[in-house]
């Protein structure tokens, strides 16, 4: 059987997962069927490794997951970090110092452990209580500077953007930054804070496209990417068939060639069944 495409890259939140952050049995079956036909299926998410693993527990993938918006590629089943981009000690020092001197709260991720400082804002305090395994340290000097894959800064909606812009202006050269409202994450729709994830220099989720090309010899024109938010744009622009979810942002719809149904209606499953001629499960 001739396949229309050889690889599929999938965003998680707002794409593969429903509004509860779950991947349905139908969707799991479709991805398993594609892999059975020899299609490479790659998860591409902004989440940390541990968070991504929990979201797709019980699922098998025949390509490593893109985590941290491209800073890490990881085999989730084996917990094998295939690639890991980290800040230099000087970069981490400068970013931590800049955010600590601002009005923002911050998280520092080192080898998938999340560190933070005492809360400045109520939503950060709530987040620390909700998230598993956050290590709160008393002073900026106690935060890690080595093996750091991400620094996240957050603050109340109105005030945060100005402070984030100041950090971006002074320290954004060469790093990969994504700003987003935290309420787009399943389970956090009541939050009003703005977040900014800062990763070491990388091509965003397009690192997954590069990996599939270099490791498996797949032409990007033979790849499909499906997403819904701005952090998906790099991989959407890099593949032959960029697909927007019906619930995607205007920026994503602008670069997409096709549209999949809403993520809460098993849109990925329905779209891929049609594209690859799979029976509806």
mmCIF file of C-alpha atoms in Angstrom:
data_model
loop_
_atom_site.group_PDB
_atom_site.id
_atom_site.type_symbol
_atom_site.label_atom_id
_atom_site.label_comp_id
_atom_site.label_asym_id
_atom_site.label_seq_id
_atom_site.Cartn_x
_atom_site.Cartn_y
_atom_site.Cartn_z
ATOM 1 C CA UNK A 1 0.000 0.000 0.000
ATOM 2 C CA UNK A 2 1.323 3.426 -0.955
ATOM 3 C CA UNK A 3 1.148 5.873 1.931
ATOM 4 C CA UNK A 4 0.160 9.496 1.253
ATOM 5 C CA UNK A 5 2.603 10.637 3.967
ATOM 6 C CA UNK A 6 5.402 8.996 5.943
ATOM 7 C CA UNK A 7 5.255 10.890 9.247
ATOM 8 C CA UNK A 8 2.755 12.729 11.435
ATOM 9 C CA UNK A 9 3.725 15.285 14.087
ATOM 10 C CA UNK A 10 1.063 16.059 16.677
ATOM 11 C CA UNK A 11 0.694 18.812 19.207
ATOM 12 C CA UNK A 12 -0.849 17.656 22.488
ATOM 13 C CA UNK A 13 -2.989 20.279 24.240
ATOM 14 C CA UNK A 14 -5.793 21.593 22.068
ATOM 15 C CA UNK A 15 -4.938 19.043 19.372
ATOM 16 C CA UNK A 16 -4.399 15.410 20.328
ATOM 17 C CA UNK A 17 -5.976 15.694 23.787
ATOM 18 C CA UNK A 18 -9.543 16.695 24.596
ATOM 19 C CA UNK A 19 -10.518 19.564 26.903
ATOM 20 C CA UNK A 20 -9.815 17.348 29.914
ATOM 21 C CA UNK A 21 -6.274 16.680 28.702
ATOM 22 C CA UNK A 22 -7.095 13.058 27.800
ATOM 23 C CA UNK A 23 -6.424 11.128 24.581
ATOM 24 C CA UNK A 24 -9.472 9.036 23.674
ATOM 25 C CA UNK A 25 -9.418 5.333 22.869
ATOM 26 C CA UNK A 26 -10.429 6.050 19.280
ATOM 27 C CA UNK A 27 -7.517 8.432 18.830
ATOM 28 C CA UNK A 28 -5.108 5.968 20.432
ATOM 29 C CA UNK A 29 -6.316 3.287 18.036
ATOM 30 C CA UNK A 30 -5.813 5.487 14.983
ATOM 31 C CA UNK A 31 -2.227 6.311 15.973
ATOM 32 C CA UNK A 32 -1.478 2.645 16.614
ATOM 33 C CA UNK A 33 -2.921 1.734 13.193
ATOM 34 C CA UNK A 34 -0.747 4.342 11.466
ATOM 35 C CA UNK A 35 2.374 3.010 13.138
ATOM 36 C CA UNK A 36 1.348 -0.487 12.100
ATOM 37 C CA UNK A 37 1.438 0.739 8.501
ATOM 38 C CA UNK A 38 4.928 2.168 8.929
ATOM 39 C CA UNK A 39 4.057 5.828 9.539
ATOM 40 C CA UNK A 40 6.285 7.612 12.051
ATOM 41 C CA UNK A 41 4.112 9.266 14.709
ATOM 42 C CA UNK A 42 5.755 11.963 16.821
ATOM 43 C CA UNK A 43 4.341 13.909 19.755
ATOM 44 C CA UNK A 44 5.401 17.578 19.744
ATOM 45 C CA UNK A 45 4.536 19.520 22.882
ATOM 46 C CA UNK A 46 5.597 22.438 24.994
ATOM 47 C CA UNK A 47 5.155 20.313 28.094
ATOM 48 C CA UNK A 48 7.955 18.939 30.227
ATOM 49 C CA UNK A 49 8.973 15.312 29.791
ATOM 50 C CA UNK A 50 7.130 14.113 32.888
ATOM 51 C CA UNK A 51 3.966 16.017 32.042
ATOM 52 C CA UNK A 52 3.961 14.697 28.475
ATOM 53 C CA UNK A 53 4.517 11.136 29.675
ATOM 54 C CA UNK A 54 1.546 11.303 32.045
ATOM 55 C CA UNK A 55 -0.712 12.671 29.306
ATOM 56 C CA UNK A 56 0.002 9.793 26.903
ATOM 57 C CA UNK A 57 0.430 7.021 29.452
ATOM 58 C CA UNK A 58 -0.129 3.623 27.878
ATOM 59 C CA UNK A 59 0.527 4.871 24.344
ATOM 60 C CA UNK A 60 3.431 3.758 22.173
ATOM 61 C CA UNK A 61 5.225 5.994 19.669
ATOM 62 C CA UNK A 62 7.807 4.986 17.063
ATOM 63 C CA UNK A 63 9.603 8.333 17.300
ATOM 64 C CA UNK A 64 10.849 10.315 20.302
ATOM 65 C CA UNK A 65 8.640 13.080 21.666
ATOM 66 C CA UNK A 66 9.495 16.728 21.204
ATOM 67 C CA UNK A 67 9.210 18.310 24.673
ATOM 68 C CA UNK A 68 9.911 21.785 26.017
ATOM 69 C CA UNK A 69 9.022 23.255 22.600
ATOM 70 C CA UNK A 70 12.009 21.595 20.961
ATOM 71 C CA UNK A 71 14.648 21.842 23.680
ATOM 72 C CA UNK A 72 14.369 18.116 24.458
ATOM 73 C CA UNK A 73 13.638 14.997 22.405
ATOM 74 C CA UNK A 74 12.809 12.033 24.616
ATOM 75 C CA UNK A 75 11.736 8.413 24.253
ATOM 76 C CA UNK A 76 8.914 8.603 26.791
ATOM 77 C CA UNK A 77 8.539 4.849 27.270
ATOM 78 C CA UNK A 78 12.214 4.308 28.064
ATOM 79 C CA UNK A 79 12.788 7.724 29.659
ATOM 80 C CA UNK A 80 15.727 8.096 27.289
ATOM 81 C CA UNK A 81 16.682 11.693 26.512
ATOM 82 C CA UNK A 82 17.710 11.520 22.860
ATOM 83 C CA UNK A 83 18.603 15.224 22.637
ATOM 84 C CA UNK A 84 18.790 17.920 25.301
ATOM 85 C CA UNK A 85 19.533 21.587 24.740
ATOM 86 C CA UNK A 86 20.513 23.563 27.815
ATOM 87 C CA UNK A 87 21.457 27.137 28.599
ATOM 88 C CA UNK A 88 25.062 27.956 29.266
ATOM 89 C CA UNK A 89 25.708 28.746 32.908
ATOM 90 C CA UNK A 90 26.119 32.420 31.971
ATOM 91 C CA UNK A 91 22.818 32.469 30.052
ATOM 92 C CA UNK A 92 20.965 30.856 32.951
ATOM 93 C CA UNK A 93 22.548 33.274 35.406
ATOM 94 C CA UNK A 94 21.546 36.318 33.352
ATOM 95 C CA UNK A 95 17.960 35.134 32.847
ATOM 96 C CA UNK A 96 17.432 34.190 36.491
ATOM 97 C CA UNK A 97 18.863 37.521 37.613
ATOM 98 C CA UNK A 98 16.689 39.507 35.182
ATOM 99 C CA UNK A 99 13.452 37.762 36.150
ATOM 100 C CA UNK A 100 14.264 37.862 39.872
ATOM 101 C CA UNK A 101 14.697 41.652 39.618
ATOM 102 C CA UNK A 102 11.383 42.051 37.767
ATOM 103 C CA UNK A 103 7.803 41.827 39.050
ATOM 104 C CA UNK A 104 7.422 38.309 37.645
ATOM 105 C CA UNK A 105 7.369 34.895 39.265
ATOM 106 C CA UNK A 106 9.532 32.210 37.708
ATOM 107 C CA UNK A 107 10.128 28.495 37.367
ATOM 108 C CA UNK A 108 13.451 26.937 36.399
ATOM 109 C CA UNK A 109 13.492 23.431 34.864
ATOM 110 C CA UNK A 110 16.671 21.378 35.230
ATOM 111 C CA UNK A 111 16.530 17.739 34.017
ATOM 112 C CA UNK A 112 12.747 17.856 34.388
ATOM 113 C CA UNK A 113 12.784 19.074 37.999
ATOM 114 C CA UNK A 114 10.870 22.325 38.528
ATOM 115 C CA UNK A 115 12.324 24.949 40.896
ATOM 116 C CA UNK A 116 10.804 28.248 41.982
ATOM 117 C CA UNK A 117 11.096 31.119 44.458
ATOM 118 C CA UNK A 118 8.562 32.258 47.083
ATOM 119 C CA UNK A 119 5.423 33.578 45.386
ATOM 120 C CA UNK A 120 4.912 37.213 44.441
ATOM 121 C CA UNK A 121 1.392 36.716 43.078
ATOM 122 C CA UNK A 122 -1.621 34.674 44.140
ATOM 123 C CA UNK A 123 -1.857 32.610 40.950
ATOM 124 C CA UNK A 124 1.763 31.520 41.250
ATOM 125 C CA UNK A 125 1.063 30.410 44.814
ATOM 126 C CA UNK A 126 -1.968 28.429 43.600
ATOM 127 C CA UNK A 127 0.094 26.875 40.836
ATOM 128 C CA UNK A 128 2.821 25.745 43.226
ATOM 129 C CA UNK A 129 0.148 24.050 45.347
ATOM 130 C CA UNK A 130 -1.412 22.309 42.322
ATOM 131 C CA UNK A 131 1.704 21.130 40.482
ATOM 132 C CA UNK A 132 3.561 18.032 41.615
ATOM 133 C CA UNK A 133 7.135 18.122 42.789
ATOM 134 C CA UNK A 134 7.847 21.871 42.734
ATOM 135 C CA UNK A 135 10.941 22.699 44.769
ATOM 136 C CA UNK A 136 10.751 26.156 46.333
ATOM 137 C CA UNK A 137 14.100 27.679 47.257
ATOM 138 C CA UNK A 138 14.489 30.866 49.311
ATOM 139 C CA UNK A 139 16.804 32.964 47.129
ATOM 140 C CA UNK A 140 17.703 33.371 43.439
ATOM 141 C CA UNK A 141 21.235 32.136 44.130
ATOM 142 C CA UNK A 142 19.735 28.783 45.176
ATOM 143 C CA UNK A 143 18.215 28.149 41.729
ATOM 144 C CA UNK A 144 20.098 25.799 39.373
ATOM 145 C CA UNK A 145 22.278 27.184 36.588
ATOM 146 C CA UNK A 146 23.367 23.874 35.052
ATOM 147 C CA UNK A 147 21.348 21.465 32.863
ATOM 148 C CA UNK A 148 18.556 24.052 32.573
ATOM 149 C CA UNK A 149 16.185 23.310 29.666
ATOM 150 C CA UNK A 150 13.639 26.021 30.383
ATOM 151 C CA UNK A 151 12.923 29.129 32.398
ATOM 152 C CA UNK A 152 9.265 30.155 32.685
ATOM 153 C CA UNK A 153 8.111 33.552 33.880
ATOM 154 C CA UNK A 154 4.560 34.517 34.788
ATOM 155 C CA UNK A 155 2.550 37.398 36.148
ATOM 156 C CA UNK A 156 -0.892 39.023 36.213
ATOM 157 C CA UNK A 157 -2.187 39.675 32.704
ATOM 158 C CA UNK A 158 -1.884 43.455 32.506
ATOM 159 C CA UNK A 159 1.475 43.785 34.245
ATOM 160 C CA UNK A 160 3.165 40.681 32.917
ATOM 161 C CA UNK A 161 3.454 41.587 29.248
ATOM 162 C CA UNK A 162 5.511 44.710 29.907
ATOM 163 C CA UNK A 163 7.868 42.871 32.242
ATOM 164 C CA UNK A 164 8.165 39.955 29.808
ATOM 165 C CA UNK A 165 8.932 42.367 26.964
ATOM 166 C CA UNK A 166 11.721 43.916 29.031
ATOM 167 C CA UNK A 167 13.336 40.517 29.612
ATOM 168 C CA UNK A 168 12.878 39.646 25.932
ATOM 169 C CA UNK A 169 14.493 42.923 24.853
ATOM 170 C CA UNK A 170 17.530 42.522 27.099
ATOM 171 C CA UNK A 171 18.035 38.742 27.059
ATOM 172 C CA UNK A 172 16.021 37.318 24.155
ATOM 173 C CA UNK A 173 18.761 37.235 21.533
ATOM 174 C CA UNK A 174 19.291 33.684 20.328
ATOM 175 C CA UNK A 175 16.911 31.975 22.756
ATOM 176 C CA UNK A 176 13.489 30.529 21.904
ATOM 177 C CA UNK A 177 10.563 32.275 23.623
ATOM 178 C CA UNK A 178 6.814 31.617 23.593
ATOM 179 C CA UNK A 179 4.249 33.857 25.333
ATOM 180 C CA UNK A 180 0.782 32.471 26.040
ATOM 181 C CA UNK A 181 -2.183 32.781 28.426
ATOM 182 C CA UNK A 182 -2.001 29.959 30.951
ATOM 183 C CA UNK A 183 -5.729 29.297 30.650
ATOM 184 C CA UNK A 184 -5.173 27.434 27.358
ATOM 185 C CA UNK A 185 -3.700 24.530 29.365
ATOM 186 C CA UNK A 186 -6.342 21.914 30.305
ATOM 187 C CA UNK A 187 -7.361 22.255 33.929
ATOM 188 C CA UNK A 188 -6.163 25.852 34.244
ATOM 189 C CA UNK A 189 -8.904 27.729 32.389
ATOM 190 C CA UNK A 190 -9.577 29.907 35.455
ATOM 191 C CA UNK A 191 -6.068 31.384 35.456
ATOM 192 C CA UNK A 192 -5.530 34.911 34.134
ATOM 193 C CA UNK A 193 -1.726 34.990 34.215
ATOM 194 C CA UNK A 194 0.458 35.336 31.155
ATOM 195 C CA UNK A 195 3.305 32.872 30.798
ATOM 196 C CA UNK A 196 6.528 33.070 28.851
ATOM 197 C CA UNK A 197 8.560 29.916 28.306
ATOM 198 C CA UNK A 198 12.223 30.535 27.486
ATOM 199 C CA UNK A 199 14.201 27.685 25.945
ATOM 200 C CA UNK A 200 17.835 27.466 24.786
ATOM 201 C CA UNK A 201 18.502 28.224 21.113
ATOM 202 C CA UNK A 202 16.472 25.827 18.965
ATOM 203 C CA UNK A 203 14.015 25.755 16.059
ATOM 204 C CA UNK A 204 10.989 25.096 18.248
ATOM 205 C CA UNK A 205 8.876 22.093 17.353
ATOM 206 C CA UNK A 206 10.512 22.088 13.924
ATOM 207 C CA UNK A 207 13.322 20.221 15.699
ATOM 208 C CA UNK A 208 11.047 17.196 15.327
ATOM 209 C CA UNK A 209 10.903 17.689 11.564
ATOM 210 C CA UNK A 210 14.686 17.975 11.471
ATOM 211 C CA UNK A 211 15.084 14.788 13.535
ATOM 212 C CA UNK A 212 12.760 12.739 11.313
ATOM 213 C CA UNK A 213 14.575 13.985 8.217
ATOM 214 C CA UNK A 214 18.085 13.373 9.529
ATOM 215 C CA UNK A 215 17.462 10.138 11.437
ATOM 216 C CA UNK A 216 14.872 8.392 9.281
ATOM 217 C CA UNK A 217 15.470 10.035 5.909
ATOM 218 C CA UNK A 218 11.909 11.329 5.605
ATOM 219 C CA UNK A 219 11.385 14.263 3.261
ATOM 220 C CA UNK A 220 9.554 17.051 5.154
ATOM 221 C CA UNK A 221 7.206 17.281 2.157
ATOM 222 C CA UNK A 222 6.061 13.783 3.159
ATOM 223 C CA UNK A 223 5.201 14.888 6.694
ATOM 224 C CA UNK A 224 1.923 16.065 8.248
ATOM 225 C CA UNK A 225 1.867 18.390 11.265
ATOM 226 C CA UNK A 226 -1.275 19.203 13.241
ATOM 227 C CA UNK A 227 -1.556 21.990 15.811
ATOM 228 C CA UNK A 228 -3.600 24.812 17.265
ATOM 229 C CA UNK A 229 -1.347 27.480 18.830
ATOM 230 C CA UNK A 230 1.532 29.754 17.909
ATOM 231 C CA UNK A 231 4.153 27.388 19.327
ATOM 232 C CA UNK A 232 3.120 24.958 16.560
ATOM 233 C CA UNK A 233 3.946 27.378 13.741
ATOM 234 C CA UNK A 234 7.581 26.327 13.299
ATOM 235 C CA UNK A 235 6.688 22.694 12.586
ATOM 236 C CA UNK A 236 3.619 23.609 10.525
ATOM 237 C CA UNK A 237 5.724 25.800 8.241
ATOM 238 C CA UNK A 238 8.344 23.058 7.851
ATOM 239 C CA UNK A 239 6.137 20.217 6.532
ATOM 240 C CA UNK A 240 4.295 19.361 3.344
ATOM 241 C CA UNK A 241 0.839 19.271 4.932
ATOM 242 C CA UNK A 242 0.252 21.741 7.777
ATOM 243 C CA UNK A 243 -3.129 21.176 9.452
ATOM 244 C CA UNK A 244 -4.991 23.492 11.833
ATOM 245 C CA UNK A 245 -7.492 22.255 14.362
ATOM 246 C CA UNK A 246 -10.922 23.870 14.065
ATOM 247 C CA UNK A 247 -10.218 25.481 17.446
ATOM 248 C CA UNK A 248 -6.826 26.835 16.318
ATOM 249 C CA UNK A 249 -5.697 30.443 16.574
ATOM 250 C CA UNK A 250 -5.983 32.712 13.510
ATOM 251 C CA UNK A 251 -2.201 32.589 13.092
ATOM 252 C CA UNK A 252 -2.299 28.796 12.768
ATOM 253 C CA UNK A 253 -5.231 28.840 10.341
ATOM 254 C CA UNK A 254 -3.278 31.321 8.207
ATOM 255 C CA UNK A 255 -0.455 28.832 7.503
ATOM 256 C CA UNK A 256 -2.549 25.638 7.329
ATOM 257 C CA UNK A 257 -3.545 23.867 4.112
ATOM 258 C CA UNK A 258 -6.236 21.763 5.768
ATOM 259 C CA UNK A 259 -8.455 21.951 8.860
ATOM 260 C CA UNK A 260 -9.220 19.096 11.254
ATOM 261 C CA UNK A 261 -12.364 19.006 13.401
ATOM 262 C CA UNK A 262 -12.369 20.407 16.957
ATOM 263 C CA UNK A 263 -10.008 18.758 19.435
ATOM 264 C CA UNK A 264 -12.946 17.959 21.723
ATOM 265 C CA UNK A 265 -14.615 16.022 18.893
ATOM 266 C CA UNK A 266 -11.714 13.603 18.297
ATOM 267 C CA UNK A 267 -10.624 15.829 15.437
ATOM 268 C CA UNK A 268 -7.184 14.266 15.019
ATOM 269 C CA UNK A 269 -8.667 10.774 14.767
ATOM 270 C CA UNK A 270 -11.278 11.803 12.223
ATOM 271 C CA UNK A 271 -8.828 13.737 10.081
ATOM 272 C CA UNK A 272 -6.194 10.992 10.004
ATOM 273 C CA UNK A 273 -8.771 8.294 9.284
ATOM 274 C CA UNK A 274 -9.796 10.235 6.195
ATOM 275 C CA UNK A 275 -6.281 11.163 5.107
ATOM 276 C CA UNK A 276 -4.893 7.627 5.357
ATOM 277 C CA UNK A 277 -8.053 5.739 4.393
ATOM 278 C CA UNK A 278 -8.473 4.066 7.780
ATOM 279 C CA UNK A 279 -11.834 2.595 8.793
ATOM 280 C CA UNK A 280 -13.640 4.653 11.412
ATOM 281 C CA UNK A 281 -12.937 2.997 14.728
#
